[in-house]
XYZ file of C-alpha atoms in Angstrom:
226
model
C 45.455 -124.744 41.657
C 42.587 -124.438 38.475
C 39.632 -122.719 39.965
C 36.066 -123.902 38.362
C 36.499 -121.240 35.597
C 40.171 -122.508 34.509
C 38.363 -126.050 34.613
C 35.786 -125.668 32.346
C 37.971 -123.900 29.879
C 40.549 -126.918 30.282
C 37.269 -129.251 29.368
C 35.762 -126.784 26.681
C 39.252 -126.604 24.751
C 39.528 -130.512 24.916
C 35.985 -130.882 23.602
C 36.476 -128.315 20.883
C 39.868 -130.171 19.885
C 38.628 -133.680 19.468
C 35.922 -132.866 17.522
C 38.070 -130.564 15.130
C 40.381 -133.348 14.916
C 37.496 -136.283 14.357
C 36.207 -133.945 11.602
C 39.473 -133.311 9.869
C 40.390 -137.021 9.654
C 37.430 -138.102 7.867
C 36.892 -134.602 5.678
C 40.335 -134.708 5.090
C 40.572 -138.178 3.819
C 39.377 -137.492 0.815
C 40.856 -134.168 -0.042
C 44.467 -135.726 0.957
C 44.226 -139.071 -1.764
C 43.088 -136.515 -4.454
C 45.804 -133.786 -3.464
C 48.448 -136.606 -3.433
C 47.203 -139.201 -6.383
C 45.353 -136.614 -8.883
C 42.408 -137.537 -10.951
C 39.803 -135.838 -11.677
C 40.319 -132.112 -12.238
C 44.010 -132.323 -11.292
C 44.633 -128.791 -12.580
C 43.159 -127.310 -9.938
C 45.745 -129.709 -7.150
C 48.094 -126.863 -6.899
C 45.670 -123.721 -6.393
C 43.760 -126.329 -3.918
C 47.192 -127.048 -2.056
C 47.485 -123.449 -1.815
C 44.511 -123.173 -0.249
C 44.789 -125.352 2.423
C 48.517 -123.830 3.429
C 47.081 -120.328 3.618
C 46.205 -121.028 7.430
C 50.453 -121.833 7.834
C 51.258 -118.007 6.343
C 47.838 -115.918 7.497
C 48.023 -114.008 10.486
C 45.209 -115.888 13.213
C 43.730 -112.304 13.551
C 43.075 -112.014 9.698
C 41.646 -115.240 9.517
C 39.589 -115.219 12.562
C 38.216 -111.477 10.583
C 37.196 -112.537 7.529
C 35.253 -115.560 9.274
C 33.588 -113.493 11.866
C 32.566 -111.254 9.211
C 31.541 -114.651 6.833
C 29.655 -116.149 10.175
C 27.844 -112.641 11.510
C 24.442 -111.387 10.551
C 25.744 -109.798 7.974
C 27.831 -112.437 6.436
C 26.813 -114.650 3.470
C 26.631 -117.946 6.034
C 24.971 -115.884 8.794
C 22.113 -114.935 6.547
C 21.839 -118.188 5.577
C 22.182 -119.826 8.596
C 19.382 -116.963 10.148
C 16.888 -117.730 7.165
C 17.013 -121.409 8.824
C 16.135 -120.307 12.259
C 19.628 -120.830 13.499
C 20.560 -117.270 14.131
C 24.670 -116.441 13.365
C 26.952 -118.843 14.332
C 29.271 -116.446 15.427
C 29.990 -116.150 19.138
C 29.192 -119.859 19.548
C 30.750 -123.041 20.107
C 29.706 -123.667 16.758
C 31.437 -120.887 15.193
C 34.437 -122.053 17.134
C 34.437 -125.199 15.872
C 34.431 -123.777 12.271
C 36.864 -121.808 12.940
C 38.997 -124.306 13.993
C 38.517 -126.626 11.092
C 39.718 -123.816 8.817
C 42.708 -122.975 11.573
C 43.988 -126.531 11.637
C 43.072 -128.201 7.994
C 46.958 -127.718 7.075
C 48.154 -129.211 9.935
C 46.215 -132.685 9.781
C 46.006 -132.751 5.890
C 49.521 -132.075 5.037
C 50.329 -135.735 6.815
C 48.038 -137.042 5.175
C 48.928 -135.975 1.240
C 52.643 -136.658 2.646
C 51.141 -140.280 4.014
C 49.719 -140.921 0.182
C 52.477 -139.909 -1.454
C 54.673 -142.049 -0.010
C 52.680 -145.266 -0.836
C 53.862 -145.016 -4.640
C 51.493 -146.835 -7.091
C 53.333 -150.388 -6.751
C 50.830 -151.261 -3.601
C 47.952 -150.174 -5.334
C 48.955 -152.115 -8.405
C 49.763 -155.131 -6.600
C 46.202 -155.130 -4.817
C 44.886 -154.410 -8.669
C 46.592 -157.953 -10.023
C 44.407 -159.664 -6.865
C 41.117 -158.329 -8.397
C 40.879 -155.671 -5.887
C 38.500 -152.727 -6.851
C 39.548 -148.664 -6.047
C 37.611 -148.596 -3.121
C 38.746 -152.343 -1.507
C 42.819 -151.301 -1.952
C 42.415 -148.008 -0.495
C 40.644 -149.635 2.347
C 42.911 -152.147 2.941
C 46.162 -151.095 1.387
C 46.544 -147.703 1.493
C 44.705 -146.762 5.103
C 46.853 -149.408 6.596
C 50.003 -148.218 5.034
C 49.193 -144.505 6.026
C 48.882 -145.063 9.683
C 51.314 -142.797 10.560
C 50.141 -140.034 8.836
C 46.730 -140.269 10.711
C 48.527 -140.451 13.711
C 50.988 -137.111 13.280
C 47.744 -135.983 11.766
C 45.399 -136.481 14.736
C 48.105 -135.158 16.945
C 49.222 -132.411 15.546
C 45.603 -131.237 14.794
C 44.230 -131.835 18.138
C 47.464 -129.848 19.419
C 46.928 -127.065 17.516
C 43.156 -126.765 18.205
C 43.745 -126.750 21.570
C 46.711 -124.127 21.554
C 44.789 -121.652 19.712
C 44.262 -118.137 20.453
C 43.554 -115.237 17.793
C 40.864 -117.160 15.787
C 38.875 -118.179 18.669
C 39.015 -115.209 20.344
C 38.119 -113.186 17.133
C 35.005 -115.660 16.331
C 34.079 -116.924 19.849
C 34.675 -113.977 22.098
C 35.062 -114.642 25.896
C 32.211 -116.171 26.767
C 32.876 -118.412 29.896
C 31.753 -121.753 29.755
C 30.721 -121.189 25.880
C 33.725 -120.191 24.028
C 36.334 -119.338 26.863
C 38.998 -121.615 26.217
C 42.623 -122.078 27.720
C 44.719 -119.550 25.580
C 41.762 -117.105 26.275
C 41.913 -117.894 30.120
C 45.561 -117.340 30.584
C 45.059 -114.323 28.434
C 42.682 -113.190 31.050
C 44.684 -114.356 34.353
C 47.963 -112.062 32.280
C 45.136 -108.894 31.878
C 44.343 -109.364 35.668
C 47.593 -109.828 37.088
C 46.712 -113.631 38.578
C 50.206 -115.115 37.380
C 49.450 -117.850 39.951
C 47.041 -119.135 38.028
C 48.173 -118.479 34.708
C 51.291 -120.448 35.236
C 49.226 -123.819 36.262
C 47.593 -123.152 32.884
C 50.723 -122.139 30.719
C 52.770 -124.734 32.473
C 50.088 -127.269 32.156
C 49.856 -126.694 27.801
C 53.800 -126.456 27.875
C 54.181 -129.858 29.553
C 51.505 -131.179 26.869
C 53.158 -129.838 23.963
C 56.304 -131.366 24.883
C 55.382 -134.987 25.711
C 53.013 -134.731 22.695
C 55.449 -133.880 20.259
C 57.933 -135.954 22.173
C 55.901 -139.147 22.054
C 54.874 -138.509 17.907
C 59.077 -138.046 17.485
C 59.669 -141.578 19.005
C 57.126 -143.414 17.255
C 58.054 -142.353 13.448
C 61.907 -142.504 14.659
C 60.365 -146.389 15.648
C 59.215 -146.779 12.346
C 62.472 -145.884 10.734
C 64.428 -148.687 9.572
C 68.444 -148.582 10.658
């Protein structure tokens, strides 16, 4: 069975993934519609696009690095962030939660700019004839019509926050109760020989993964006409 430490890194990786994934649907929003319908500055789509994949290609460790260098004292956000009495951000929940956001953008905006792109202007146009302004047919037309884009979105981001491992251990450490969370804890249970208990938490995140991705691979096949 979980003992109290396996517990709260169970409830600190489930906290740590629904706020990454909150945060990612409604900054991503906006990055998506302008990475999949241009506009303004449209040169810069593909460099952006690039951008946002790097997390797909980058080694966890080397990302987790360069932000633990970005968030320490000595970084340009941890002297900021120390000039405003906040001290470094590194080593924190906090700096987790960044880290995740970087981590997982990919993996909740991708969805989304694939979402977008499959609305095709026609919608938009059609809500244009009615008198509808930019803002009213996005709400109303293309939100509605990208549902399941938020939803792979929101599952496959949450399920990636919570299955990460080199990032947060690189920014966050192995701080129980602050930024101990469950790849960390098996990691731990492995380096101590407690198999026992690393199976309830390996089995536990394999069962997840499965009936996650199972469940997201029945609705769009739902959604598929025959």
């Amino acid at each position: 069975m979980l003992d109290a430490t396996s517990l709260a890194a169970v409830r600190l990786s489930i906290e740590l993934a629904l706020a990454t994934t909150f945060i990612l649907l409604a900054l991503g929003t906006p990055l998506a519609w302008w990475l999949a319908r241009g506009g303004r500055l449209a040169w810069l789509r593909t460099p952006v696009r690039t951008l946002v994949a790097m997390p797909l290609v980058l080694p966890p460790s080397v990302l987790g690095f360069y932000l633990l260098v970005a968030l320490g004292p000595n970084g340009p956000v941890g002297r900021v962030t120390q000039a405003l009495g906040w001290g470094t951000l590194a080593f924190s929940f906090t700096g987790l939660l960044i880290g995740s956001l970087v981590y997982s953008l990919p993996f909740v905006v991708q969805p989304l700019v694939n979402a977008f792109e499959a609305l095709g202007r026609r919608p938009l146009e059609a809500a244009a004839t009615l008198r509808a302004g930019p803002l009213d047919a996005f709400w109303h037309v293309a939100l509605p019509l990208a549902r399941p884009g938020y939803l792979a979105g929101a599952v496959m981001g949450f399920a990636h926050t919570l299955g990460e491992f080199g990032v947060v251990l690189m920014i966050g450490g192995n701080i129980p109760g602050q930024t101990r969370v469950i790849s960390v804890q098996i990691y731990d249970h492995v380096e101590a020989l407690e198999y026992a208990q690393a199976h309830w938490l390996a089995g536990g995140m394999l069962a997840f993964s499965f009936v996650v991705l199972l469940a997201l691979h029945l609705t769009q096949a739902r959604k598929v006409p025959a």
